[in-house]
Amino acid sequence: MISEKRSYSTGQSRSKTQKRSAKQNGEQNYVLVIHGGAGTMGREGSSPEVQLTYKKALSEALKSGYEVLKNGGEAMDAAVAAVTVMEDCPLFNSGKGAVFNVDGKIELETSLMLSKPPASHPAMPTSRRGSSVTLLTHARNPSHLARALYLAPERAPHPMLSGVTAESIGADLGVPMVDTSYFWTEPRWREHRRGLGLPEEPVQYPDSPDSDSTTDIGCVTNDKWDPLDLMPTGTVGAVALDVRGCIAAVTSTGGRTNKLVGRVGDTPVMGCGFWAEEWKRESGVLKRTWDRLRGKSQIEGVGVSGTGDGDYYIRQAAASNIARRMQYLGEPLGEAAQHVIDDLFADGGLGGVIAVDRDGNVALPLNCNGMYRGVIRPDGIPLTAIFFDEGLSEIES
């Protein structure tokens, strides 16, 4: 654990001039921001080649979500598309690269939340908001399950489900399921054994290894990679703003390395590891009139996805606190997110958040050694970073 505060924000607020210019030029306002986990990575012992591998995977995730947004697609679908890439890549602690619990099993968690119903489903009740799932063992892409359950209120009326029930409904809705061996990776298995003080050798390979052991994005194969983050506690996540002003947050994780069996983290708990909502700005008649003359919306909104030590995010309701600081204290997105990350650090919680507001401003504060992160805007250029003191930048070709 780091001994001194390392609080670093890579927020990207759009200036009034930039926003006015974009409107005059007819530019569509959409953005996608992602994270791939936070807390335990360090430059020591890593190589530029390994760092580049992670940044390429992040860039692929950004481009996948961007393809949805640039064609006028839903924020929900863009966020799921980005998270899917990371779930399929064993570099990250979700899906294929998930960590083991104390019994050497995989238990996955995921969530989806929207600031308002998607335009593609106008009949969706505004009170539904989202869906989360925990204790999964067979859903190949947990984020797909969260989306399917959200869009099926008649089958899944509850905001949170777990285990067999959730996966059974998901299978009926066409969500792909896999054998548990699909999630097994040797580096995470070795971490599991090492974390318990047990010998890593001989390696206990799964009895029925899944044949689908590689990704299709040039990520890594099971036996040819070393994780940059050791004993991870992080997640993957994406927050997207679409052209209709809808914000969606999607988060997916394998949880903490060697967590207790049945442990539920912040990823499926609304208000803690994820949040999305919108509200009307409170102001007097003169200000509302002035805002209308300037073309400023009376609706404010935010979407948040967290990563790090989820137990602390639960204790502080971290994600929803960002929204409350914006709504009741009038803080801009970056300031609100930074306050929450600082409060987590004060209690001993390491990690970071990604957040987007309805104006397209982005915040990515962290209080630890690093957070895999990235942003993409209408120009289509993926910008990524890993370490706490590193600014977002394009991968050099």
mmCIF file of C-alpha atoms in Angstrom:
data_model
loop_
_atom_site.group_PDB
_atom_site.id
_atom_site.type_symbol
_atom_site.label_atom_id
_atom_site.label_comp_id
_atom_site.label_asym_id
_atom_site.label_seq_id
_atom_site.Cartn_x
_atom_site.Cartn_y
_atom_site.Cartn_z
ATOM 1 C CA MET A 1 0.000 0.000 0.000
ATOM 2 C CA ILE A 2 1.356 3.420 -0.861
ATOM 3 C CA SER A 3 2.313 5.512 2.147
ATOM 4 C CA GLU A 4 1.598 8.936 0.765
ATOM 5 C CA LYS A 5 -1.351 10.342 -1.087
ATOM 6 C CA ARG A 6 -1.093 10.053 -4.834
ATOM 7 C CA SER A 7 -4.215 11.752 -6.058
ATOM 8 C CA TYR A 8 -4.140 12.417 -9.753
ATOM 9 C CA SER A 9 -6.939 13.566 -12.018
ATOM 10 C CA THR A 10 -6.980 13.380 -15.795
ATOM 11 C CA GLY A 11 -10.307 15.129 -16.185
ATOM 12 C CA GLN A 12 -11.085 16.608 -19.569
ATOM 13 C CA SER A 13 -13.531 19.497 -19.275
ATOM 14 C CA ARG A 14 -14.657 21.162 -22.438
ATOM 15 C CA SER A 15 -14.324 24.923 -22.275
ATOM 16 C CA LYS A 16 -17.273 27.218 -23.033
ATOM 17 C CA THR A 17 -15.530 28.257 -26.240
ATOM 18 C CA GLN A 18 -15.091 24.630 -27.341
ATOM 19 C CA LYS A 19 -18.732 23.829 -26.593
ATOM 20 C CA ARG A 20 -19.980 26.929 -28.428
ATOM 21 C CA SER A 21 -17.755 26.164 -31.426
ATOM 22 C CA ALA A 22 -18.952 22.567 -31.537
ATOM 23 C CA LYS A 23 -22.588 23.657 -31.592
ATOM 24 C CA GLN A 24 -21.944 26.209 -34.329
ATOM 25 C CA ASN A 25 -20.174 23.579 -36.437
ATOM 26 C CA GLY A 26 -22.896 21.006 -35.884
ATOM 27 C CA GLU A 27 -20.529 18.676 -34.031
ATOM 28 C CA GLN A 28 -22.238 15.823 -32.238
ATOM 29 C CA ASN A 29 -21.506 15.686 -28.531
ATOM 30 C CA TYR A 30 -20.617 12.149 -27.530
ATOM 31 C CA VAL A 31 -17.777 10.585 -25.575
ATOM 32 C CA LEU A 32 -16.640 7.245 -24.199
ATOM 33 C CA VAL A 33 -14.320 6.745 -21.224
ATOM 34 C CA ILE A 34 -13.075 3.381 -19.935
ATOM 35 C CA HIS A 35 -11.014 1.835 -17.163
ATOM 36 C CA GLY A 36 -9.415 -1.596 -16.916
ATOM 37 C CA GLY A 37 -8.653 -1.720 -13.202
ATOM 38 C CA ALA A 38 -6.681 0.323 -10.685
ATOM 39 C CA GLY A 39 -4.369 0.002 -7.740
ATOM 40 C CA THR A 40 -1.596 -2.556 -8.032
ATOM 41 C CA MET A 41 0.377 -1.868 -11.199
ATOM 42 C CA GLY A 42 3.836 -0.327 -11.163
ATOM 43 C CA ARG A 43 6.611 0.607 -13.570
ATOM 44 C CA GLU A 44 9.126 -1.474 -11.641
ATOM 45 C CA GLY A 45 9.561 -4.796 -13.384
ATOM 46 C CA SER A 46 7.412 -3.851 -16.359
ATOM 47 C CA SER A 47 8.661 -3.231 -19.859
ATOM 48 C CA PRO A 48 7.543 -0.761 -22.527
ATOM 49 C CA GLU A 49 6.373 -3.765 -24.547
ATOM 50 C CA VAL A 50 4.056 -4.964 -21.760
ATOM 51 C CA GLN A 51 2.704 -1.452 -21.226
ATOM 52 C CA LEU A 52 2.062 -1.132 -24.957
ATOM 53 C CA THR A 53 0.126 -4.417 -24.952
ATOM 54 C CA TYR A 54 -2.240 -3.030 -22.314
ATOM 55 C CA LYS A 55 -2.651 0.271 -24.144
ATOM 56 C CA LYS A 56 -3.433 -1.514 -27.397
ATOM 57 C CA ALA A 57 -6.138 -3.524 -25.640
ATOM 58 C CA LEU A 58 -7.581 -0.326 -24.153
ATOM 59 C CA SER A 59 -7.521 1.316 -27.579
ATOM 60 C CA GLU A 60 -9.392 -1.633 -29.087
ATOM 61 C CA ALA A 61 -12.055 -1.294 -26.402
ATOM 62 C CA LEU A 62 -12.387 2.431 -27.070
ATOM 63 C CA LYS A 63 -12.671 1.935 -30.820
ATOM 64 C CA SER A 64 -15.306 -0.762 -30.377
ATOM 65 C CA GLY A 65 -17.531 1.576 -28.375
ATOM 66 C CA TYR A 66 -16.753 4.496 -30.675
ATOM 67 C CA GLU A 67 -18.141 2.622 -33.678
ATOM 68 C CA VAL A 68 -21.504 2.521 -31.907
ATOM 69 C CA LEU A 69 -21.525 6.177 -30.873
ATOM 70 C CA LYS A 70 -20.346 7.661 -34.175
ATOM 71 C CA ASN A 71 -23.246 5.979 -35.966
ATOM 72 C CA GLY A 72 -25.777 7.470 -33.560
ATOM 73 C CA GLY A 73 -26.018 4.353 -31.392
ATOM 74 C CA GLU A 74 -27.071 4.069 -27.782
ATOM 75 C CA ALA A 75 -24.723 4.850 -24.890
ATOM 76 C CA MET A 76 -25.733 1.500 -23.373
ATOM 77 C CA ASP A 77 -24.601 -0.433 -26.443
ATOM 78 C CA ALA A 78 -21.357 1.529 -26.752
ATOM 79 C CA ALA A 79 -20.433 0.894 -23.116
ATOM 80 C CA VAL A 80 -21.229 -2.817 -23.420
ATOM 81 C CA ALA A 81 -19.176 -3.045 -26.629
ATOM 82 C CA ALA A 82 -16.146 -1.510 -24.917
ATOM 83 C CA VAL A 83 -16.442 -3.689 -21.817
ATOM 84 C CA THR A 84 -16.866 -6.809 -23.978
ATOM 85 C CA VAL A 85 -13.403 -6.305 -25.479
ATOM 86 C CA MET A 86 -11.879 -6.170 -22.001
ATOM 87 C CA GLU A 87 -13.921 -9.153 -20.777
ATOM 88 C CA ASP A 88 -12.512 -11.163 -23.676
ATOM 89 C CA CYS A 89 -8.922 -10.121 -22.962
ATOM 90 C CA PRO A 90 -7.150 -12.049 -20.158
ATOM 91 C CA LEU A 91 -5.065 -9.003 -19.265
ATOM 92 C CA PHE A 92 -7.980 -7.593 -17.265
ATOM 93 C CA ASN A 93 -9.752 -8.811 -14.132
ATOM 94 C CA SER A 94 -13.115 -9.618 -15.719
ATOM 95 C CA GLY A 95 -14.447 -12.415 -17.882
ATOM 96 C CA LYS A 96 -11.527 -14.332 -19.376
ATOM 97 C CA GLY A 97 -8.940 -12.745 -17.061
ATOM 98 C CA ALA A 98 -10.913 -12.934 -13.808
ATOM 99 C CA VAL A 99 -9.161 -13.739 -10.533
ATOM 100 C CA PHE A 100 -9.864 -16.746 -8.308
ATOM 101 C CA ASN A 101 -11.575 -16.769 -4.925
ATOM 102 C CA VAL A 102 -10.093 -18.483 -1.871
ATOM 103 C CA ASP A 103 -11.439 -21.867 -3.029
ATOM 104 C CA GLY A 104 -9.890 -21.522 -6.486
ATOM 105 C CA LYS A 105 -13.213 -20.741 -8.219
ATOM 106 C CA ILE A 106 -14.364 -17.890 -10.416
ATOM 107 C CA GLU A 107 -17.303 -15.717 -9.296
ATOM 108 C CA LEU A 108 -18.097 -12.791 -11.586
ATOM 109 C CA GLU A 109 -20.067 -9.577 -11.097
ATOM 110 C CA THR A 110 -21.438 -6.940 -13.455
ATOM 111 C CA SER A 111 -23.757 -3.951 -13.681
ATOM 112 C CA LEU A 112 -25.458 -1.568 -16.091
ATOM 113 C CA MET A 113 -27.130 1.745 -15.321
ATOM 114 C CA LEU A 114 -28.561 4.515 -17.494
ATOM 115 C CA SER A 115 -29.347 8.148 -16.782
ATOM 116 C CA LYS A 116 -32.627 7.716 -18.680
ATOM 117 C CA PRO A 117 -34.274 4.968 -20.762
ATOM 118 C CA PRO A 118 -32.607 4.324 -24.126
ATOM 119 C CA ALA A 119 -34.314 5.756 -27.191
ATOM 120 C CA SER A 120 -34.443 2.231 -28.638
ATOM 121 C CA HIS A 121 -36.779 1.197 -25.791
ATOM 122 C CA PRO A 122 -39.022 4.213 -25.124
ATOM 123 C CA ALA A 123 -41.531 2.121 -23.149
ATOM 124 C CA MET A 124 -38.939 1.284 -20.490
ATOM 125 C CA PRO A 125 -40.062 2.720 -17.133
ATOM 126 C CA THR A 126 -37.889 5.653 -16.077
ATOM 127 C CA SER A 127 -37.745 4.144 -12.592
ATOM 128 C CA ARG A 128 -36.032 0.964 -13.830
ATOM 129 C CA ARG A 129 -32.605 2.646 -14.149
ATOM 130 C CA GLY A 130 -30.450 -0.465 -14.517
ATOM 131 C CA SER A 131 -29.569 -4.035 -13.649
ATOM 132 C CA SER A 132 -26.781 -5.778 -11.745
ATOM 133 C CA VAL A 133 -25.738 -9.397 -11.250
ATOM 134 C CA THR A 134 -23.362 -11.206 -8.897
ATOM 135 C CA LEU A 135 -21.971 -14.709 -8.193
ATOM 136 C CA LEU A 136 -21.866 -15.667 -11.873
ATOM 137 C CA THR A 137 -19.949 -18.753 -12.999
ATOM 138 C CA HIS A 138 -20.968 -19.415 -16.610
ATOM 139 C CA ALA A 139 -21.779 -16.131 -18.408
ATOM 140 C CA ARG A 140 -19.002 -15.650 -20.950
ATOM 141 C CA ASN A 141 -19.601 -11.879 -21.057
ATOM 142 C CA PRO A 142 -21.275 -10.756 -17.841
ATOM 143 C CA SER A 143 -21.975 -7.314 -19.314
ATOM 144 C CA HIS A 144 -24.192 -8.958 -21.950
ATOM 145 C CA LEU A 145 -26.181 -10.564 -19.164
ATOM 146 C CA ALA A 146 -26.707 -7.240 -17.370
ATOM 147 C CA ARG A 147 -27.942 -5.673 -20.616
ATOM 148 C CA ALA A 148 -30.283 -8.587 -21.396
ATOM 149 C CA LEU A 149 -31.811 -8.528 -17.907
ATOM 150 C CA TYR A 150 -32.287 -4.754 -17.999
ATOM 151 C CA LEU A 151 -34.150 -5.012 -21.303
ATOM 152 C CA ALA A 152 -36.425 -7.812 -19.999
ATOM 153 C CA PRO A 153 -38.376 -6.289 -17.083
ATOM 154 C CA GLU A 154 -41.033 -8.981 -17.384
ATOM 155 C CA ARG A 155 -38.431 -11.733 -16.802
ATOM 156 C CA ALA A 156 -36.179 -9.852 -14.382
ATOM 157 C CA PRO A 157 -38.224 -7.257 -12.467
ATOM 158 C CA HIS A 158 -35.598 -6.851 -9.739
ATOM 159 C CA PRO A 159 -32.646 -4.430 -9.918
ATOM 160 C CA MET A 160 -30.195 -7.107 -8.701
ATOM 161 C CA LEU A 161 -30.002 -10.882 -9.181
ATOM 162 C CA SER A 162 -27.407 -13.554 -8.516
ATOM 163 C CA GLY A 163 -26.066 -16.909 -9.581
ATOM 164 C CA VAL A 164 -28.117 -19.666 -11.144
ATOM 165 C CA THR A 165 -31.350 -17.680 -11.462
ATOM 166 C CA ALA A 166 -29.704 -14.824 -13.320
ATOM 167 C CA GLU A 167 -27.791 -17.114 -15.676
ATOM 168 C CA SER A 168 -30.844 -19.294 -16.342
ATOM 169 C CA ILE A 169 -32.897 -16.274 -17.383
ATOM 170 C CA GLY A 170 -29.953 -14.980 -19.401
ATOM 171 C CA ALA A 171 -29.559 -18.277 -21.247
ATOM 172 C CA ASP A 172 -33.254 -18.152 -22.163
ATOM 173 C CA LEU A 173 -32.670 -14.648 -23.518
ATOM 174 C CA GLY A 174 -29.790 -15.835 -25.707
ATOM 175 C CA VAL A 175 -26.811 -14.799 -23.551
ATOM 176 C CA PRO A 176 -23.894 -17.227 -24.265
ATOM 177 C CA MET A 177 -22.819 -19.478 -21.392
ATOM 178 C CA VAL A 178 -19.519 -21.389 -21.153
ATOM 179 C CA ASP A 179 -17.917 -24.111 -19.071
ATOM 180 C CA THR A 180 -16.092 -22.768 -16.014
ATOM 181 C CA SER A 181 -12.796 -23.873 -17.568
ATOM 182 C CA TYR A 182 -13.127 -21.012 -20.053
ATOM 183 C CA PHE A 183 -12.184 -18.504 -17.356
ATOM 184 C CA TRP A 184 -9.077 -20.354 -16.161
ATOM 185 C CA THR A 185 -5.753 -18.661 -16.885
ATOM 186 C CA GLU A 186 -2.371 -19.766 -15.607
ATOM 187 C CA PRO A 187 -1.073 -16.357 -14.430
ATOM 188 C CA ARG A 188 -4.192 -15.765 -12.293
ATOM 189 C CA TRP A 189 -3.998 -19.316 -10.948
ATOM 190 C CA ARG A 190 -0.381 -18.801 -9.894
ATOM 191 C CA GLU A 191 -1.356 -15.530 -8.186
ATOM 192 C CA HIS A 192 -4.132 -17.354 -6.342
ATOM 193 C CA ARG A 193 -1.744 -20.002 -5.023
ATOM 194 C CA ARG A 194 0.994 -17.516 -4.199
ATOM 195 C CA GLY A 195 -1.468 -15.293 -2.333
ATOM 196 C CA LEU A 196 -2.435 -18.206 -0.085
ATOM 197 C CA GLY A 197 1.188 -19.077 0.619
ATOM 198 C CA LEU A 198 0.890 -22.318 -1.371
ATOM 199 C CA PRO A 199 3.364 -23.701 -3.935
ATOM 200 C CA GLU A 200 2.634 -22.699 -7.509
ATOM 201 C CA GLU A 201 3.869 -26.020 -8.870
ATOM 202 C CA PRO A 202 2.521 -28.296 -10.075
ATOM 203 C CA VAL A 203 -0.005 -26.132 -11.922
ATOM 204 C CA GLN A 204 -3.511 -27.550 -11.664
ATOM 205 C CA TYR A 205 -4.881 -27.249 -15.178
ATOM 206 C CA PRO A 206 -8.668 -27.538 -15.652
ATOM 207 C CA ASP A 207 -10.004 -31.042 -16.298
ATOM 208 C CA SER A 208 -11.862 -29.963 -19.439
ATOM 209 C CA PRO A 209 -10.038 -26.964 -20.876
ATOM 210 C CA ASP A 210 -12.176 -24.752 -23.058
ATOM 211 C CA SER A 211 -10.963 -24.751 -26.650
ATOM 212 C CA ASP A 212 -11.575 -21.016 -26.984
ATOM 213 C CA SER A 213 -8.363 -19.990 -25.223
ATOM 214 C CA THR A 214 -7.334 -16.942 -27.232
ATOM 215 C CA THR A 215 -8.859 -13.597 -28.084
ATOM 216 C CA ASP A 216 -9.490 -12.149 -31.535
ATOM 217 C CA ILE A 217 -8.049 -8.683 -30.852
ATOM 218 C CA GLY A 218 -4.385 -9.607 -30.766
ATOM 219 C CA CYS A 219 -4.394 -9.404 -26.970
ATOM 220 C CA VAL A 220 -2.502 -12.351 -25.447
ATOM 221 C CA THR A 221 -2.744 -16.113 -25.141
ATOM 222 C CA ASN A 222 -3.091 -17.950 -21.850
ATOM 223 C CA ASP A 223 0.516 -19.076 -21.547
ATOM 224 C CA LYS A 224 2.356 -16.050 -22.944
ATOM 225 C CA TRP A 225 1.656 -13.111 -20.683
ATOM 226 C CA ASP A 226 2.630 -11.670 -17.334
ATOM 227 C CA PRO A 227 0.110 -9.398 -15.624
ATOM 228 C CA LEU A 228 1.231 -5.847 -14.982
ATOM 229 C CA ASP A 229 -1.104 -5.685 -11.977
ATOM 230 C CA LEU A 230 -0.328 -8.278 -9.290
ATOM 231 C CA MET A 231 -3.053 -9.655 -6.986
ATOM 232 C CA PRO A 232 -5.614 -7.274 -8.530
ATOM 233 C CA THR A 233 -8.705 -5.888 -6.830
ATOM 234 C CA GLY A 234 -9.884 -3.854 -9.806
ATOM 235 C CA THR A 235 -12.531 -4.136 -12.480
ATOM 236 C CA VAL A 236 -13.232 -3.019 -16.015
ATOM 237 C CA GLY A 237 -15.773 -0.374 -16.841
ATOM 238 C CA ALA A 238 -17.069 2.077 -19.427
ATOM 239 C CA VAL A 239 -19.165 5.242 -19.284
ATOM 240 C CA ALA A 240 -20.628 6.614 -22.497
ATOM 241 C CA LEU A 241 -22.595 9.727 -23.472
ATOM 242 C CA ASP A 242 -24.582 9.419 -26.692
ATOM 243 C CA VAL A 243 -25.938 12.103 -29.043
ATOM 244 C CA ARG A 244 -29.323 12.076 -27.298
ATOM 245 C CA GLY A 245 -27.803 12.975 -23.951
ATOM 246 C CA CYS A 246 -28.180 9.530 -22.400
ATOM 247 C CA ILE A 247 -25.326 8.381 -20.161
ATOM 248 C CA ALA A 248 -24.679 4.683 -19.509
ATOM 249 C CA ALA A 249 -22.261 3.077 -17.053
ATOM 250 C CA VAL A 250 -21.227 -0.588 -17.409
ATOM 251 C CA THR A 251 -18.887 -2.356 -14.977
ATOM 252 C CA SER A 252 -17.604 -5.955 -14.860
ATOM 253 C CA THR A 253 -15.185 -7.782 -12.549
ATOM 254 C CA GLY A 254 -13.839 -10.982 -11.082
ATOM 255 C CA GLY A 255 -13.570 -9.251 -7.694
ATOM 256 C CA ARG A 256 -10.666 -9.395 -5.270
ATOM 257 C CA THR A 257 -7.964 -12.038 -5.569
ATOM 258 C CA ASN A 258 -8.671 -14.771 -2.975
ATOM 259 C CA LYS A 259 -11.922 -13.189 -1.811
ATOM 260 C CA LEU A 260 -14.158 -15.308 0.400
ATOM 261 C CA VAL A 261 -16.624 -17.565 -1.397
ATOM 262 C CA GLY A 262 -19.858 -15.661 -1.928
ATOM 263 C CA ARG A 263 -18.303 -12.232 -1.382
ATOM 264 C CA VAL A 264 -20.221 -9.444 -3.129
ATOM 265 C CA GLY A 265 -18.239 -6.354 -4.067
ATOM 266 C CA ASP A 266 -19.177 -2.849 -5.127
ATOM 267 C CA THR A 267 -19.576 -3.650 -8.838
ATOM 268 C CA PRO A 268 -23.184 -4.922 -8.543
ATOM 269 C CA VAL A 269 -24.220 -2.513 -5.748
ATOM 270 C CA MET A 270 -25.997 0.579 -7.093
ATOM 271 C CA GLY A 271 -24.561 3.807 -5.797
ATOM 272 C CA CYS A 272 -21.267 2.226 -4.748
ATOM 273 C CA GLY A 273 -19.320 0.889 -7.725
ATOM 274 C CA PHE A 274 -21.555 2.391 -10.403
ATOM 275 C CA TRP A 275 -24.183 5.066 -10.916
ATOM 276 C CA ALA A 276 -26.018 7.010 -13.637
ATOM 277 C CA GLU A 277 -28.810 9.564 -13.408
ATOM 278 C CA GLU A 278 -30.045 12.950 -14.571
ATOM 279 C CA TRP A 279 -31.914 15.749 -12.797
ATOM 280 C CA LYS A 280 -33.231 19.272 -13.414
ATOM 281 C CA ARG A 281 -30.933 22.095 -12.466
ATOM 282 C CA GLU A 282 -32.215 24.141 -9.534
ATOM 283 C CA SER A 283 -32.100 27.844 -10.345
ATOM 284 C CA GLY A 284 -34.122 31.026 -10.233
ATOM 285 C CA VAL A 285 -36.211 32.498 -13.050
ATOM 286 C CA LEU A 286 -33.509 34.910 -14.210
ATOM 287 C CA LYS A 287 -30.846 32.200 -14.391
ATOM 288 C CA ARG A 288 -33.156 29.783 -16.200
ATOM 289 C CA THR A 289 -33.974 32.488 -18.745
ATOM 290 C CA TRP A 290 -30.285 33.316 -19.199
ATOM 291 C CA ASP A 291 -29.435 29.625 -19.613
ATOM 292 C CA ARG A 292 -32.130 29.217 -22.257
ATOM 293 C CA LEU A 293 -30.791 32.223 -24.165
ATOM 294 C CA ARG A 294 -27.336 30.616 -24.109
ATOM 295 C CA GLY A 295 -28.752 27.281 -25.240
ATOM 296 C CA LYS A 296 -27.770 25.646 -21.939
ATOM 297 C CA SER A 297 -29.812 22.597 -21.002
ATOM 298 C CA GLN A 298 -31.833 22.603 -17.802
ATOM 299 C CA ILE A 299 -30.982 18.920 -17.371
ATOM 300 C CA GLU A 300 -27.813 17.791 -15.641
ATOM 301 C CA GLY A 301 -26.575 14.216 -15.621
ATOM 302 C CA VAL A 302 -23.655 11.961 -14.726
ATOM 303 C CA GLY A 303 -22.441 8.389 -15.120
ATOM 304 C CA VAL A 304 -19.774 6.750 -12.922
ATOM 305 C CA SER A 305 -17.841 3.469 -12.845
ATOM 306 C CA GLY A 306 -15.391 2.698 -10.053
ATOM 307 C CA THR A 307 -12.401 0.402 -9.726
ATOM 308 C CA GLY A 308 -10.172 -0.539 -6.820
ATOM 309 C CA ASP A 309 -10.854 -1.809 -3.302
ATOM 310 C CA GLY A 310 -14.608 -2.234 -3.598
ATOM 311 C CA ASP A 311 -15.251 -2.741 0.116
ATOM 312 C CA TYR A 312 -14.456 0.930 0.690
ATOM 313 C CA TYR A 313 -16.648 2.039 -2.234
ATOM 314 C CA ILE A 314 -19.555 0.243 -0.562
ATOM 315 C CA ARG A 315 -18.928 1.832 2.824
ATOM 316 C CA GLN A 316 -18.892 5.316 1.305
ATOM 317 C CA ALA A 317 -21.504 4.896 -1.470
ATOM 318 C CA ALA A 318 -18.772 6.389 -3.625
ATOM 319 C CA ALA A 319 -20.391 6.509 -7.061
ATOM 320 C CA SER A 320 -23.647 8.183 -6.053
ATOM 321 C CA ASN A 321 -21.771 10.626 -3.821
ATOM 322 C CA ILE A 322 -20.280 12.173 -6.942
ATOM 323 C CA ALA A 323 -23.773 12.912 -8.243
ATOM 324 C CA ARG A 324 -24.915 14.300 -4.904
ATOM 325 C CA ARG A 325 -21.943 16.675 -4.691
ATOM 326 C CA MET A 326 -22.738 17.911 -8.187
ATOM 327 C CA GLN A 327 -26.458 18.298 -7.492
ATOM 328 C CA TYR A 328 -26.476 19.773 -3.991
ATOM 329 C CA LEU A 329 -23.093 21.483 -3.699
ATOM 330 C CA GLY A 330 -22.947 22.679 -7.301
ATOM 331 C CA GLU A 331 -19.501 21.171 -7.805
ATOM 332 C CA PRO A 332 -18.316 20.515 -11.378
ATOM 333 C CA LEU A 333 -17.724 16.884 -12.305
ATOM 334 C CA GLY A 334 -13.956 16.889 -11.854
ATOM 335 C CA GLU A 335 -14.101 18.508 -8.421
ATOM 336 C CA ALA A 336 -16.852 16.184 -7.178
ATOM 337 C CA ALA A 337 -15.045 13.050 -8.379
ATOM 338 C CA GLN A 338 -11.768 14.204 -6.853
ATOM 339 C CA HIS A 339 -13.390 14.800 -3.447
ATOM 340 C CA VAL A 340 -14.795 11.259 -3.439
ATOM 341 C CA ILE A 341 -11.453 9.700 -4.389
ATOM 342 C CA ASP A 342 -9.717 11.726 -1.665
ATOM 343 C CA ASP A 343 -12.279 10.550 0.901
ATOM 344 C CA LEU A 344 -11.673 6.940 -0.101
ATOM 345 C CA PHE A 345 -7.941 7.383 0.360
ATOM 346 C CA ALA A 346 -8.434 8.931 3.806
ATOM 347 C CA ASP A 347 -10.155 5.709 4.896
ATOM 348 C CA GLY A 348 -7.507 3.473 3.301
ATOM 349 C CA GLY A 349 -9.340 2.689 0.066
ATOM 350 C CA LEU A 350 -7.197 2.664 -3.075
ATOM 351 C CA GLY A 351 -8.608 2.995 -6.565
ATOM 352 C CA GLY A 352 -10.135 5.389 -9.038
ATOM 353 C CA VAL A 353 -13.273 6.292 -10.932
ATOM 354 C CA ILE A 354 -14.226 7.288 -14.427
ATOM 355 C CA ALA A 355 -17.121 9.674 -14.904
ATOM 356 C CA VAL A 356 -18.902 11.634 -17.633
ATOM 357 C CA ASP A 357 -21.420 14.456 -17.325
ATOM 358 C CA ARG A 358 -24.148 15.503 -19.749
ATOM 359 C CA ASP A 359 -21.949 18.234 -21.251
ATOM 360 C CA GLY A 360 -19.323 15.675 -22.269
ATOM 361 C CA ASN A 361 -16.835 16.540 -19.529
ATOM 362 C CA VAL A 362 -14.740 13.606 -18.318
ATOM 363 C CA ALA A 363 -13.081 12.873 -14.961
ATOM 364 C CA LEU A 364 -10.607 10.049 -14.236
ATOM 365 C CA PRO A 365 -9.168 10.670 -10.749
ATOM 366 C CA LEU A 366 -7.166 8.008 -8.910
ATOM 367 C CA ASN A 367 -5.336 7.796 -5.587
ATOM 368 C CA CYS A 368 -2.995 4.868 -6.279
ATOM 369 C CA ASN A 369 -0.058 3.826 -8.471
ATOM 370 C CA GLY A 370 -2.081 3.507 -11.626
ATOM 371 C CA MET A 371 -5.348 2.913 -13.434
ATOM 372 C CA TYR A 372 -5.730 1.528 -16.947
ATOM 373 C CA ARG A 373 -7.832 4.216 -18.591
ATOM 374 C CA GLY A 374 -8.785 5.816 -21.865
ATOM 375 C CA VAL A 375 -11.025 8.356 -23.614
ATOM 376 C CA ILE A 376 -12.333 8.702 -27.162
ATOM 377 C CA ARG A 377 -14.293 11.616 -28.639
ATOM 378 C CA PRO A 378 -15.848 12.389 -32.041
ATOM 379 C CA ASP A 379 -12.392 12.743 -33.615
ATOM 380 C CA GLY A 380 -12.028 8.958 -33.196
ATOM 381 C CA ILE A 381 -8.549 9.122 -31.620
ATOM 382 C CA PRO A 382 -8.171 6.728 -28.652
ATOM 383 C CA LEU A 383 -6.166 8.252 -25.803
ATOM 384 C CA THR A 384 -4.851 5.958 -23.064
ATOM 385 C CA ALA A 385 -2.733 5.955 -19.905
ATOM 386 C CA ILE A 386 -1.711 3.573 -17.118
ATOM 387 C CA PHE A 387 0.321 5.153 -14.313
ATOM 388 C CA PHE A 388 -0.794 7.824 -11.857
ATOM 389 C CA ASP A 389 1.516 10.545 -13.213
ATOM 390 C CA GLU A 390 0.884 9.789 -16.864
ATOM 391 C CA GLY A 391 -1.299 11.934 -19.107
ATOM 392 C CA LEU A 392 -3.646 10.512 -21.714
ATOM 393 C CA SER A 393 -1.964 10.112 -25.087
ATOM 394 C CA GLU A 394 -2.292 8.395 -28.442
ATOM 395 C CA ILE A 395 -0.298 5.230 -29.046
ATOM 396 C CA GLU A 396 2.686 5.936 -31.238
ATOM 397 C CA SER A 397 2.571 3.885 -34.444
#
